[in-house]
Coordinates of C-alpha atoms in Angstrom, one line a residue:
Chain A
X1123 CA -9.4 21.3 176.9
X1124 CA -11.0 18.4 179.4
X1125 CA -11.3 20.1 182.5
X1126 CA -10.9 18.1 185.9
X1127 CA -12.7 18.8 188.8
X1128 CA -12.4 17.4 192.5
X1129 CA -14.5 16.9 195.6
X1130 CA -13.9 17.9 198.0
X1131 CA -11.3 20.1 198.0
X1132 CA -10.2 19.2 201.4
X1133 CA -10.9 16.8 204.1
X1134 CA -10.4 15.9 207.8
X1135 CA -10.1 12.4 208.8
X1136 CA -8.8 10.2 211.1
X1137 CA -6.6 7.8 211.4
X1138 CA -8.4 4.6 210.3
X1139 CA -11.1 6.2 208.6
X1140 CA -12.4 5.4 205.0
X1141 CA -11.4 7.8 202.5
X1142 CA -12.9 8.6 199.0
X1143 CA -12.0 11.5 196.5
X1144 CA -13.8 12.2 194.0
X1145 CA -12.5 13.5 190.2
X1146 CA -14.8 14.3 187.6
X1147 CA -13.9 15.1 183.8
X1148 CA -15.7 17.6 182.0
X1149 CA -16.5 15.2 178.9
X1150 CA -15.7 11.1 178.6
X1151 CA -11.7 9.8 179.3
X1152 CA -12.4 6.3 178.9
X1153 CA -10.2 5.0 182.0
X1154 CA -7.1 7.3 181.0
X1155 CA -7.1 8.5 184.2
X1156 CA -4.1 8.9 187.1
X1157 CA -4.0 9.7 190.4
X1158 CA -1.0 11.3 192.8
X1159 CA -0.1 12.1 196.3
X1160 CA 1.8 14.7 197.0
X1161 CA 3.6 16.1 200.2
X1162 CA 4.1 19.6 201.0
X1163 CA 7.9 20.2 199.7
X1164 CA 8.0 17.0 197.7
X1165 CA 7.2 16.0 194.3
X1166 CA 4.7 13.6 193.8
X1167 CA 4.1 9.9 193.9
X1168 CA 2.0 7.9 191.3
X1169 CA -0.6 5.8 193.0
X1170 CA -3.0 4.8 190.2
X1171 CA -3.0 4.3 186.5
X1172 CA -5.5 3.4 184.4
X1173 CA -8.2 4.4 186.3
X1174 CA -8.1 1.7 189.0
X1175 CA -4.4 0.2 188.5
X1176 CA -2.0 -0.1 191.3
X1177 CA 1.3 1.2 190.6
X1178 CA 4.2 -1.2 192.2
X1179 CA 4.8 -0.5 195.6
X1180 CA 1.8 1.7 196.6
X1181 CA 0.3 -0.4 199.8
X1182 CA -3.4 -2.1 198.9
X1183 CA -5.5 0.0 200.9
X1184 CA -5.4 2.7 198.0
X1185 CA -8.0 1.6 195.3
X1186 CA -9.0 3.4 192.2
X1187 CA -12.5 3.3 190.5
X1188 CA -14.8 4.6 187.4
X1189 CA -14.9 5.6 184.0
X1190 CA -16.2 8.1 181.4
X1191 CA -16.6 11.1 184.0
X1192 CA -16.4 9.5 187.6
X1193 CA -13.9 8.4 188.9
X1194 CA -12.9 7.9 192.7
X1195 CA -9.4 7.3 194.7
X1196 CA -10.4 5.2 198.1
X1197 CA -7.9 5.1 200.8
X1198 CA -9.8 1.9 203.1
X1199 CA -8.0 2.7 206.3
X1200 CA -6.1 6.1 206.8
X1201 CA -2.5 5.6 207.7
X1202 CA -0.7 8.9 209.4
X1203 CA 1.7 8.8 206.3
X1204 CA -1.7 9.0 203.8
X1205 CA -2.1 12.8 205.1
X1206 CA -1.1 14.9 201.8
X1207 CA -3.0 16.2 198.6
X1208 CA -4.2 14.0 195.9
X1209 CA -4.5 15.0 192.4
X1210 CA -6.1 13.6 189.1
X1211 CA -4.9 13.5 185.8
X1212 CA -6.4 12.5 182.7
X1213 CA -4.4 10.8 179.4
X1214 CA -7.0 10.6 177.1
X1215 CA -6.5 14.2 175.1
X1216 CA -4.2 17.2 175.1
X1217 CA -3.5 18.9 177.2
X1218 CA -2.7 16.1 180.0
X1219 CA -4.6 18.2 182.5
X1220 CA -5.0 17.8 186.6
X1221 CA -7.3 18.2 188.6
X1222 CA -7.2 21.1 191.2
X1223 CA -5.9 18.5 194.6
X1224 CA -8.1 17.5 197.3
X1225 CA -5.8 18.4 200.4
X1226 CA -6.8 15.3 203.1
X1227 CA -5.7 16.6 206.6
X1228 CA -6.1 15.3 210.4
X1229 CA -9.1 15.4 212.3
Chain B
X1267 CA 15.8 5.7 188.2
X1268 CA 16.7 9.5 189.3
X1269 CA 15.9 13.1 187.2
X1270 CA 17.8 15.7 188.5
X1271 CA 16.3 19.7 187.3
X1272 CA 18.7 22.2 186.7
X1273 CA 18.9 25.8 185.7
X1274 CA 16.7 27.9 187.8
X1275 CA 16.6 31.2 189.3
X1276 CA 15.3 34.5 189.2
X1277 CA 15.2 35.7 186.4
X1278 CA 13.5 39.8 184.8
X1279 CA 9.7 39.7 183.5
X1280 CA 10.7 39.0 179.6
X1281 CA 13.6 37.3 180.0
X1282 CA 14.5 33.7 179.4
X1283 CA 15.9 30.3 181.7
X1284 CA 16.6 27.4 180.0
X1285 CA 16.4 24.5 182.5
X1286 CA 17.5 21.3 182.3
X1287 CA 16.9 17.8 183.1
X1288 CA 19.7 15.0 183.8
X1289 CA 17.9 11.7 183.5
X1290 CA 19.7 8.0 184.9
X1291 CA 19.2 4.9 185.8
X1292 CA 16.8 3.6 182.7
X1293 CA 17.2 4.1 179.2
X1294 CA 16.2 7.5 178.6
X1295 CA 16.1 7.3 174.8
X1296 CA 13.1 4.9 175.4
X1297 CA 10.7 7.2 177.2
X1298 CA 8.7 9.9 176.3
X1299 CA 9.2 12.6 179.1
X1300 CA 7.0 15.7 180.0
X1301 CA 7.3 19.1 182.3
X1302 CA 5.1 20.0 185.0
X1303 CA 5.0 23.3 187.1
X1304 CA 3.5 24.0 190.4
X1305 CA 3.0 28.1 191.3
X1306 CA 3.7 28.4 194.9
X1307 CA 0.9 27.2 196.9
X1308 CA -1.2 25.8 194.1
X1309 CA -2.3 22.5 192.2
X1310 CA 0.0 21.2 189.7
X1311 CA -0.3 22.0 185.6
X1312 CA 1.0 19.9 183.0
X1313 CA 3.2 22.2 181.0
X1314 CA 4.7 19.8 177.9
X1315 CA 5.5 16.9 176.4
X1316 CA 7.9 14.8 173.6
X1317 CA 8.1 12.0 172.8
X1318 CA 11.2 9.5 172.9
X1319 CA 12.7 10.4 169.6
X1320 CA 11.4 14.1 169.8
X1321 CA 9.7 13.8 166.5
X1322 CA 6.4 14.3 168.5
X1323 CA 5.8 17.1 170.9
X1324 CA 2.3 18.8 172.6
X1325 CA 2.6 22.1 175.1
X1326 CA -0.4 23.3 177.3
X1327 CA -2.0 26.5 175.6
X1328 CA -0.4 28.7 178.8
X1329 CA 3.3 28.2 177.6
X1330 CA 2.5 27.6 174.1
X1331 CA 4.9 29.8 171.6
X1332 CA 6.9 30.9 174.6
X1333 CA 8.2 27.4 175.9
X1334 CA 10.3 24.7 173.9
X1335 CA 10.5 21.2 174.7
X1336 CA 13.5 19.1 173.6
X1337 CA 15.8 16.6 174.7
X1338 CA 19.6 15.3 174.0
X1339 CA 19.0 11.1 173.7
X1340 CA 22.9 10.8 173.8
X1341 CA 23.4 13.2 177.1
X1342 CA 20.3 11.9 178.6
X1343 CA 18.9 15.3 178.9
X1344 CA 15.7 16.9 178.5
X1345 CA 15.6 20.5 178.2
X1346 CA 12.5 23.2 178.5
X1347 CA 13.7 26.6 176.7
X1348 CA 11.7 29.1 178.2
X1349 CA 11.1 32.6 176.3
X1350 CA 8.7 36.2 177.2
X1351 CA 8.6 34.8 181.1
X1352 CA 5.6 36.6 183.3
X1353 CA 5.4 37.2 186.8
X1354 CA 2.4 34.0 186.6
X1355 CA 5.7 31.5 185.3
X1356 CA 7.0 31.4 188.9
X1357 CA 6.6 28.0 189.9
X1358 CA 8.4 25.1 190.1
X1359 CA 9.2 23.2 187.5
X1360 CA 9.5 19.4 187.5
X1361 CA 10.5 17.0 185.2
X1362 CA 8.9 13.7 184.8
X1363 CA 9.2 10.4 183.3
X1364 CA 6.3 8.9 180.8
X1365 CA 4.5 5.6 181.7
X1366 CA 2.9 4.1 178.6
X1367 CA 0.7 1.1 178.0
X1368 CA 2.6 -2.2 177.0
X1369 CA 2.2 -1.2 173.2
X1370 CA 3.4 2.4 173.4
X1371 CA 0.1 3.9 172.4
X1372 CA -1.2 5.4 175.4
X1373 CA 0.0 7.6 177.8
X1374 CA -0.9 6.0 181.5
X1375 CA 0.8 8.6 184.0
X1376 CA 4.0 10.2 184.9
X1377 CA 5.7 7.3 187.0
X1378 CA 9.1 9.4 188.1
X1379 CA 9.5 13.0 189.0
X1380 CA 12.4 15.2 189.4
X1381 CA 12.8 16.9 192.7
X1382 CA 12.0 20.3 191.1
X1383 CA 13.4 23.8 189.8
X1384 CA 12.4 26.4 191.5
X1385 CA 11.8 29.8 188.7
X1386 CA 10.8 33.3 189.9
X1387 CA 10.0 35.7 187.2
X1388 CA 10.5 38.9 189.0
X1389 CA 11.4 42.8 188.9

């Protein structure tokens, strides 16, 4: 199985700040890659497809990036609604796995 | 578009839940759908999938032989039939809808969730 890791695992920012996550597969996905948010109690939201595809909805200041191994979810300017965990996950074999969330908190 | 989980509980180490998933507002029979299942505190792990007519189906190695996928197109259900549970099942269990690329080939991510089932396997 196509294991996902992320860096970090969490993160402290502030308001404002520039945000990047970091997912890395453990061999090539070609862009079959997504990316989620997810609040504590909630289930979670599709923000990326594709590797770097907006979903509908999902305010422009969350970008996706890469292919093959790297790939990276960029948040330009950290809103107080951004603060959650992110997870990856890749399409491109069975089993669909995730990534293990990279928890972004407040500074 | 709104997927409603059913069916959980606790439930005895070796026993079985079925739960279920009531699916609206797009045309279920269209979309390939997929559970996913969260342990308390931890990341989330793709569990299953089948495809829109159910002819094709793929389960993470964890559930495999224990877990069956299936869905009712004319109740616009899906189900997950879930056999030998452990105390490491507890989790919740969500439901989510299939995004694939314009052709139907490829899967691109799970656009729609469920808000959830919550299973404990327990003594």
């Amino acid at each position: 199985a196509i294991q996902l890791t992320q860096s970090p695992s969490s993160l402290s920012a502030s308001v404002g700040d520039r945000v990047t996550i970091t997912c890395r597969a453990s061999q090539g996905i070609n862009s079959a890659l997504a990316w989620y948010q997810q609040k504590p109690g909630k289930a979670p939201k599709f923000l990326i497809y594709d590797a770097s595809s907006l979903e509908g909805g999902v305010p422009s200041r969350f970008s996706g990036s890469g292919s093959g191994t790297d790939f990276t979810l960029t948040i330009s300017s950290l809103q107080p609604e951004d603060f959650a965990t992110y997870y990856c996950q890749q399409f491109n074999t069975y089993p669909h796995t995730f990534g293990p969330g990279t928890k972004v908190g407040i500074k | 578009v709104q997927l409603v989980e059913s069916g959980g509980g606790l439930v005895k180490p070796g026993g079985s839940l079925r739960l279920s998933c009531a699916a609206s507002g797009f045309f279920f029979s269209d979309y390939y759908m997929s559970w996913i299942r969260q342990a308390p505190g931890k990341g989330l792990e793709w569990l299953s999938y089948i495809s829109s007519s159910g002819s094709s189906i793929h389960y993470a190695d964890s559930v495999k032989g224990r877990f069956t996928i299936s869905r009712d197109n004319a109740k616009n259900s899906l189900y997950v039939q879930m056999n030998s549970l452990r105390a490491e099942d507890t989790a919740v269990y969500y439901c989510a809808r299939c995004r694939l690329d314009s052709r139907g080939w490829y899967h691109l991510g799970l656009d729609y969730w469920g808000q959830g089932a919550l299973v404990t396997v327990s003594s």
